[in-house]
Short mmCIF file of C-alpha atoms (C1' of nucleotides) in Angstrom, two decimals:
data_model
loop_
_atom_site.label_atom_id
_atom_site.label_comp_id
_atom_site.label_asym_id
_atom_site.label_seq_id
_atom_site.Cartn_x
_atom_site.Cartn_y
_atom_site.Cartn_z
CA MET A 1 51.06 195.27 88.05
CA GLU A 2 47.77 196.07 89.76
CA THR A 3 46.98 198.80 87.29
CA THR A 4 47.23 196.26 84.53
CA TRP A 5 44.99 193.85 86.39
CA ALA A 6 42.37 196.54 86.91
CA GLN A 7 42.39 197.22 83.22
CA HIS A 8 42.18 193.53 82.48
CA LEU A 9 39.09 193.25 84.68
CA ARG A 10 37.40 196.28 83.12
CA GLU A 11 38.05 194.98 79.64
CA ALA A 12 36.34 191.77 80.64
CA GLY A 13 33.33 193.76 81.84
CA LEU A 14 34.01 193.13 85.52
CA ARG A 15 34.14 195.58 88.38
CA VAL A 16 37.52 196.12 89.97
CA THR A 17 37.58 194.91 93.56
CA ARG A 18 40.30 194.03 95.99
CA PRO A 19 39.35 190.35 96.22
CA ARG A 20 39.55 190.08 92.43
CA LEU A 21 42.91 191.79 92.23
CA SER A 22 44.29 189.55 94.98
CA VAL A 23 43.04 186.43 93.25
CA LEU A 24 44.62 187.55 89.97
CA ASP A 25 47.92 188.05 91.77
CA VAL A 26 47.81 184.56 93.24
CA LEU A 27 46.91 183.03 89.90
CA ALA A 28 49.81 184.82 88.24
CA ASP A 29 52.14 183.28 90.85
CA HIS A 30 50.52 179.84 90.82
CA PRO A 31 49.45 179.03 87.29
CA HIS A 32 47.39 176.00 88.38
CA ALA A 33 46.04 176.85 91.80
CA ASP A 34 43.23 175.20 93.71
CA VAL A 35 40.73 177.20 95.74
CA ASP A 36 42.57 176.57 98.98
CA THR A 37 45.85 177.89 97.61
CA ILE A 38 44.07 180.93 96.23
CA VAL A 39 42.33 181.71 99.51
CA THR A 40 45.54 181.35 101.49
CA GLY A 41 47.54 183.41 99.01
CA ALA A 42 44.97 186.14 98.54
CA ARG A 43 44.64 186.60 102.30
CA GLU A 44 48.14 188.04 102.38
CA GLN A 45 46.70 191.07 100.67
CA HIS A 46 43.16 190.83 101.96
CA PRO A 47 43.04 188.95 105.29
CA SER A 48 39.27 188.94 105.69
CA LEU A 49 38.69 187.22 102.36
CA SER A 50 36.24 184.34 102.61
CA PRO A 51 36.38 181.10 100.62
CA GLN A 52 32.93 181.78 99.25
CA ALA A 53 34.10 185.11 97.92
CA VAL A 54 36.88 183.26 96.11
CA TYR A 55 34.36 180.86 94.60
CA GLY A 56 32.36 183.87 93.47
CA VAL A 57 35.39 185.61 92.01
CA LEU A 58 36.47 182.50 90.16
CA THR A 59 32.99 181.86 88.80
CA ALA A 60 32.92 185.44 87.51
CA PHE A 61 36.37 185.03 85.94
CA VAL A 62 35.39 181.84 84.18
CA ALA A 63 32.11 183.34 82.96
CA ALA A 64 33.95 186.41 81.69
CA GLY A 65 36.51 184.24 79.94
CA ILE A 66 39.59 185.46 81.80
CA ALA A 67 40.16 182.20 83.67
CA ARG A 68 39.68 178.53 82.99
CA ARG A 69 38.66 175.80 85.35
CA ILE A 70 40.27 172.40 85.07
CA GLU A 71 39.18 169.36 87.06
CA PRO A 72 41.65 166.48 87.05
CA ALA A 73 39.98 163.28 88.20
CA GLY A 74 40.26 162.77 91.94
CA ALA A 75 41.45 166.26 92.79
CA PRO A 76 39.82 169.58 93.63
CA ALA A 77 39.36 172.00 90.74
CA LEU A 78 42.28 174.10 89.55
CA PHE A 79 42.18 177.51 87.91
CA GLU A 80 44.49 179.10 85.38
CA LEU A 81 44.68 182.43 83.61
CA ARG A 82 45.96 181.01 80.34
CA VAL A 83 42.85 180.94 78.20
CA GLY A 84 41.90 180.81 74.57
CA ASP A 85 44.88 178.89 73.26
CA ASN A 86 43.54 175.34 73.52
CA HIS A 87 46.44 173.94 75.46
CA HIS A 88 46.34 170.75 77.48
CA HIS A 89 47.74 169.40 80.73
CA LEU A 90 50.19 166.94 82.16
CA VAL A 91 49.15 165.70 85.60
CA CYS A 92 51.37 163.82 88.03
CA ARG A 93 49.58 160.79 89.47
CA SER A 94 51.68 160.97 92.59
CA CYS A 95 51.78 164.60 93.68
CA GLY A 96 49.13 166.19 91.48
CA ALA A 97 51.52 168.66 89.89
CA VAL A 98 50.23 170.13 86.64
CA ALA A 99 52.15 171.40 83.64
CA ASP A 100 50.91 172.89 80.40
CA VAL A 101 51.41 171.23 77.03
CA ASP A 102 50.69 172.76 73.70
CA CYS A 103 48.33 170.77 71.56
CA ALA A 104 49.97 167.50 70.71
CA VAL A 105 49.61 166.85 67.00
CA GLY A 106 49.25 170.21 65.31
CA ALA A 107 46.51 172.77 65.62
CA ALA A 108 43.46 171.05 67.12
CA PRO A 109 43.79 167.47 66.00
CA CYS A 110 41.81 165.80 68.69
CA LEU A 111 38.86 167.96 67.75
CA SER A 112 38.07 165.40 65.09
CA PRO A 113 37.01 162.10 66.58
CA SER A 114 36.39 159.52 63.91
CA ASP A 115 32.77 158.90 64.84
CA THR A 116 30.92 161.51 66.87
CA ALA A 117 27.84 159.37 67.53
CA GLY A 118 25.58 162.29 66.66
CA PHE A 119 27.31 164.68 69.04
CA VAL A 120 28.32 168.17 67.98
CA VAL A 121 31.72 168.62 69.58
CA ASP A 122 32.97 172.06 70.56
CA GLU A 123 36.01 171.23 72.63
CA ALA A 124 38.53 168.46 73.06
CA GLU A 125 40.14 168.21 76.46
CA VAL A 126 43.31 166.19 76.81
CA VAL A 127 44.93 165.10 80.06
CA PHE A 128 48.26 163.32 80.03
CA TRP A 129 48.74 161.21 83.15
CA GLY A 130 52.16 160.23 84.41
CA LEU A 131 54.82 161.08 86.93
CA CYS A 132 56.63 164.39 87.25
CA SER A 133 60.42 164.42 87.39
CA THR A 134 60.48 165.01 91.15
CA CYS A 135 58.26 162.05 91.94
CA LEU A 136 60.16 159.91 89.47
CA SER A 137 63.50 160.47 91.14
CA ARG A 138 62.01 160.09 94.60
CA LYS A 139 60.47 156.79 93.57
CA HIS A 140 63.73 155.67 92.01
CA GLU A 141 65.62 156.38 95.22
CA GLU A 142 63.11 154.47 97.32
CA GLU A 143 63.42 151.43 95.10
CA HIS A 144 67.20 151.56 94.79
CA PRO A 145 68.49 153.21 97.95
CA ALA A 146 72.02 154.51 97.64
CA MET B 1 25.06 135.05 81.59
CA GLU B 2 25.86 134.82 85.28
CA THR B 3 28.05 131.78 84.73
CA THR B 4 30.18 133.86 82.40
CA TRP B 5 30.37 136.70 84.91
CA ALA B 6 31.48 134.30 87.64
CA GLN B 7 34.25 133.05 85.42
CA HIS B 8 35.19 136.60 84.54
CA LEU B 9 35.53 137.43 88.24
CA ARG B 10 37.59 134.36 89.02
CA GLU B 11 39.92 135.05 86.13
CA ALA B 12 40.48 138.49 87.57
CA GLY B 13 41.36 136.93 90.92
CA LEU B 14 38.16 138.07 92.64
CA ARG B 15 35.72 136.08 94.70
CA VAL B 16 32.30 135.53 93.22
CA THR B 17 29.61 137.27 95.25
CA ARG B 18 26.08 138.30 94.55
CA PRO B 19 26.77 142.03 94.86
CA ARG B 20 29.55 141.71 92.30
CA LEU B 21 27.41 139.74 89.86
CA SER B 22 24.60 142.28 90.18
CA VAL B 23 26.94 145.18 89.58
CA LEU B 24 28.33 143.46 86.49
CA ASP B 25 24.81 143.00 85.18
CA VAL B 26 23.99 146.66 85.65
CA LEU B 27 27.24 147.74 83.99
CA ALA B 28 26.50 145.51 81.01
CA ASP B 29 23.13 147.26 80.65
CA HIS B 30 24.43 150.76 81.33
CA PRO B 31 27.88 151.09 79.80
CA HIS B 32 28.56 154.41 81.61
CA ALA B 33 26.76 154.17 84.91
CA ASP B 34 27.24 156.30 87.99
CA VAL B 35 27.18 154.82 91.49
CA ASP B 36 23.58 155.79 92.03
CA THR B 37 22.40 154.04 88.88
CA ILE B 38 24.39 150.98 89.82
CA VAL B 39 22.96 150.83 93.34
CA THR B 40 19.40 151.25 92.08
CA GLY B 41 19.86 148.70 89.31
CA ALA B 42 21.68 146.13 91.39
CA ARG B 43 19.00 146.27 94.08
CA GLU B 44 16.58 144.61 91.69
CA GLN B 45 18.61 141.47 92.19
CA HIS B 46 19.90 142.17 95.66
CA PRO B 47 17.57 144.53 97.56
CA SER B 48 19.70 144.89 100.68
CA LEU B 49 22.74 146.11 98.77
CA SER B 50 24.32 149.18 100.35
CA PRO B 51 25.97 152.07 98.48
CA GLN B 52 29.19 151.42 100.37
CA ALA B 53 29.23 147.87 99.13
CA VAL B 54 28.96 149.20 95.60
CA TYR B 55 31.89 151.51 96.20
CA GLY B 56 33.82 148.50 97.47
CA VAL B 57 32.85 146.35 94.51
CA LEU B 58 33.79 149.05 92.02
CA THR B 59 37.10 149.73 93.73
CA ALA B 60 37.88 146.02 93.54
CA PHE B 61 36.89 145.93 89.85
CA VAL B 62 39.09 148.88 88.98
CA ALA B 63 42.02 147.46 90.96
CA ALA B 64 41.59 144.10 89.22
CA GLY B 65 41.43 145.79 85.84
CA ILE B 66 37.95 144.65 84.84
CA ALA B 67 36.38 148.10 85.09
CA ARG B 68 37.47 151.64 84.46
CA ARG B 69 36.52 154.78 86.31
CA ILE B 70 35.92 157.97 84.38
CA GLU B 71 35.32 161.34 85.98
CA PRO B 72 33.95 163.99 83.66
CA ALA B 73 34.35 167.45 85.18
CA GLY B 74 31.39 168.49 87.26
CA ALA B 75 29.69 165.10 87.41
CA PRO B 76 29.89 162.07 89.68
CA ALA B 77 32.23 159.29 88.58
CA LEU B 78 31.10 156.80 85.93
CA PHE B 79 32.17 153.21 85.50
CA GLU B 80 32.51 151.09 82.40
CA LEU B 81 33.50 147.52 81.64
CA ARG B 82 35.26 148.35 78.41
CA VAL B 83 38.90 148.32 79.41
CA GLY B 84 42.29 147.97 77.84
CA ASP B 85 41.50 149.45 74.43
CA ASN B 86 42.41 153.07 75.10
CA HIS B 87 39.15 154.54 73.88
CA HIS B 88 37.90 158.00 74.74
CA HIS B 89 34.62 159.72 75.52
CA LEU B 90 32.12 162.18 74.16
CA VAL B 91 30.26 163.99 76.92
CA CYS B 92 27.11 166.06 76.46
CA ARG B 93 27.37 169.41 78.27
CA SER B 94 23.62 169.54 78.65
CA CYS B 95 22.48 166.11 79.82
CA GLY B 96 25.75 164.42 80.70
CA ALA B 97 25.26 161.56 78.25
CA VAL B 98 28.46 159.71 77.44
CA ALA B 99 29.42 157.87 74.26
CA ASP B 100 32.58 155.99 73.42
CA VAL B 101 34.95 157.07 70.67
CA ASP B 102 37.82 155.10 69.35
CA CYS B 103 41.11 156.90 69.51
CA ALA B 104 40.97 159.84 67.17
CA VAL B 105 44.10 159.81 65.09
CA GLY B 106 45.29 156.22 64.91
CA ALA B 107 46.58 153.96 67.62
CA ALA B 108 47.55 156.12 70.58
CA PRO B 109 48.43 159.45 69.00
CA CYS B 110 47.78 161.66 71.93
CA LEU B 111 50.35 159.74 73.92
CA SER B 112 53.01 161.94 72.39
CA PRO B 113 52.79 165.50 73.67
CA SER B 114 55.41 167.68 72.06
CA ASP B 115 57.09 168.69 75.31
CA THR B 116 56.55 166.55 78.40
CA ALA B 117 58.19 168.99 80.83
CA GLY B 118 60.10 166.13 82.45
CA PHE B 119 57.01 164.01 83.00
CA VAL B 120 56.91 160.34 82.08
CA VAL B 121 53.48 159.93 80.56
CA ASP B 122 51.68 156.60 80.76
CA GLU B 123 48.19 157.52 79.62
CA ALA B 124 46.44 160.14 77.55
CA GLU B 125 42.85 160.79 78.42
CA VAL B 126 40.68 162.61 75.91
CA VAL B 127 37.24 164.07 76.56
CA PHE B 128 35.24 165.57 73.72
CA TRP B 129 32.69 168.09 75.01
CA GLY B 130 29.60 168.99 73.05
CA LEU B 131 25.90 168.35 72.72
CA CYS B 132 24.28 165.00 72.06
CA SER B 133 21.73 164.70 69.26
CA THR B 134 18.78 164.68 71.67
CA CYS B 135 19.81 167.90 73.41
CA LEU B 136 20.63 169.49 70.07
CA SER B 137 17.16 168.93 68.65
CA ARG B 138 15.50 169.93 71.90
CA LYS B 139 17.49 173.15 71.93
CA HIS B 140 16.67 173.78 68.28
CA GLU B 141 12.96 173.40 68.97
CA GLU B 142 13.09 175.79 71.90
CA GLU B 143 14.80 178.44 69.81
CA HIS B 144 12.62 177.98 66.75
CA PRO B 145 9.24 176.71 67.99
CA ALA B 146 7.14 175.08 65.29
"C1'" DC C 1 27.54 212.91 97.34
"C1'" DC C 2 23.76 209.74 96.48
"C1'" DC C 3 21.64 205.79 94.49
"C1'" DT C 4 21.44 201.50 92.08
"C1'" DT C 5 23.62 197.40 91.09
"C1'" DT C 6 27.03 194.20 91.84
"C1'" DT C 7 29.95 191.89 95.04
"C1'" DC C 8 31.35 190.14 99.49
"C1'" DT C 9 30.41 188.13 104.11
"C1'" DT C 10 28.36 184.91 107.10
"C1'" DG C 11 26.54 180.66 108.03
"C1'" DA C 12 23.76 176.74 106.91
"C1'" DC C 13 23.50 173.02 103.80
"C1'" DT C 14 24.11 169.22 100.04
"C1'" DG C 15 26.21 165.34 97.75
"C1'" DA C 16 30.01 162.40 96.58
"C1'" DG C 17 32.99 159.75 98.55
"C1'" DT C 18 35.93 157.75 102.58
"C1'" DC C 19 37.00 155.32 106.99
"C1'" DA C 20 36.48 151.84 110.47
"C1'" DA C 21 34.42 148.13 113.24
"C1'" DA C 22 31.67 144.26 113.41
"C1'" DA C 23 28.74 140.82 111.07
"C1'" DG C 24 28.50 137.81 107.25
"C1'" DA C 25 29.79 134.99 103.01
"C1'" DA C 26 33.44 132.46 99.99
"C1'" DG C 27 36.12 128.81 99.30
"C1'" DG C 28 40.22 125.89 100.62
"C1'" DA C 29 41.80 122.22 104.12
"C1'" DG C 30 40.77 118.38 106.61
"C1'" DC D 1 30.34 117.87 104.76
"C1'" DT D 2 32.26 120.95 108.22
"C1'" DC D 3 35.51 124.07 110.00
"C1'" DC D 4 38.52 127.84 109.58
"C1'" DT D 5 40.67 131.63 107.58
"C1'" DT D 6 40.28 135.33 104.63
"C1'" DC D 7 37.89 138.45 102.03
"C1'" DT D 8 33.24 141.09 101.59
"C1'" DT D 9 29.49 143.44 103.00
"C1'" DT D 10 26.86 146.11 106.34
"C1'" DT D 11 26.18 149.91 109.30
"C1'" DG D 12 26.95 154.37 110.59
"C1'" DA D 13 29.83 158.24 111.38
"C1'" DC D 14 32.58 161.45 109.05
"C1'" DT D 15 35.29 164.53 105.60
"C1'" DC D 16 35.82 167.57 101.96
"C1'" DA D 17 34.53 170.32 97.89
"C1'" DG D 18 31.29 173.01 96.52
"C1'" DT D 19 26.48 175.40 96.61
"C1'" DC D 20 22.63 178.39 98.27
"C1'" DA D 21 20.63 182.40 100.34
"C1'" DA D 22 20.09 186.76 103.03
"C1'" DG D 23 21.94 190.77 104.58
"C1'" DA D 24 26.01 194.08 104.67
"C1'" DA D 25 29.33 196.45 102.05
"C1'" DA D 26 31.55 198.38 98.10
"C1'" DA D 27 31.76 200.01 92.97
"C1'" DG D 28 30.96 203.39 89.91
"C1'" DG D 29 27.49 206.17 87.10
"C1'" DG D 30 24.56 210.30 87.71
#
DNA sequence: CCCTTTTCTTGACTGAGTCAAAAGAAGGAG
DNA sequence: CTCCTTCTTTTGACTCAGTCAAGAAAAGGG
């Protein structure tokens, strides 16, 4: 797998380093990981890895277009490797879990607000807020104990 | 105007206090204000007002449903009085300006993702990213000086 | 193998927001 | 009108995510 990652990095114009490979591995395992998760995970392969290095790696990934940063309100930023397909996210209000959703109403429907107030729009970001199935059943049990 | 605000607060089940009236005034003038703007503005009427009080006031407003908190990625939270009509926002990548947009494709179209992955969705939040007209013309001038 | 450039490490720092205790107002009861 | 209870505001310490900068280390072309 690492060979592929190295290639992936080179194609994006980035040098191949151990911190970067470790971060890619963690992101492959955790499709919506926050910095803390990435640091912890990447340290299994590279124990001396510093949080700042992870910030640097992620900034480079986002700049090179091989990762995307998402920032749900009220939570630390998350990073994902799925880029370039304009998908959106479901976020659980209770536990913060994130799931991907393909664009809701066709190709890129939300990219056309009715009145753009003079703005030139280049991206529409959609976040669906709700409860994930786990939190739903937990909540249901609490309210109606068996 | 303040009489109306007082009534508005009471109807929402909140006590009428000077900090709250001042914050309402600022929000009426600045429909998408951050905490700093609100503190500065409200101090014209109430010089001793502390930032923490403003946080408290805004938390109470949001809990009572008379204000809404929006958190564009990479910027401090903004507050608006326009609530309950499911509108969305245009955000300028360059200056952070925010404008309202009515829901893009009808009533609440985005509330129907194709596959909810077991989530029960209660809100769809849409952010349109782009450049506002001011930043556009400024950028144009910089690239093609007269 | 060396040299230049990029990346990582270390550590200090900022800014938004939270928490908690005590002082101070709001508004209902008498 | 005054008192009393409850809710707000003040003050000040604190947390957490993220940034900045300088020197050490590694990547990879010559």
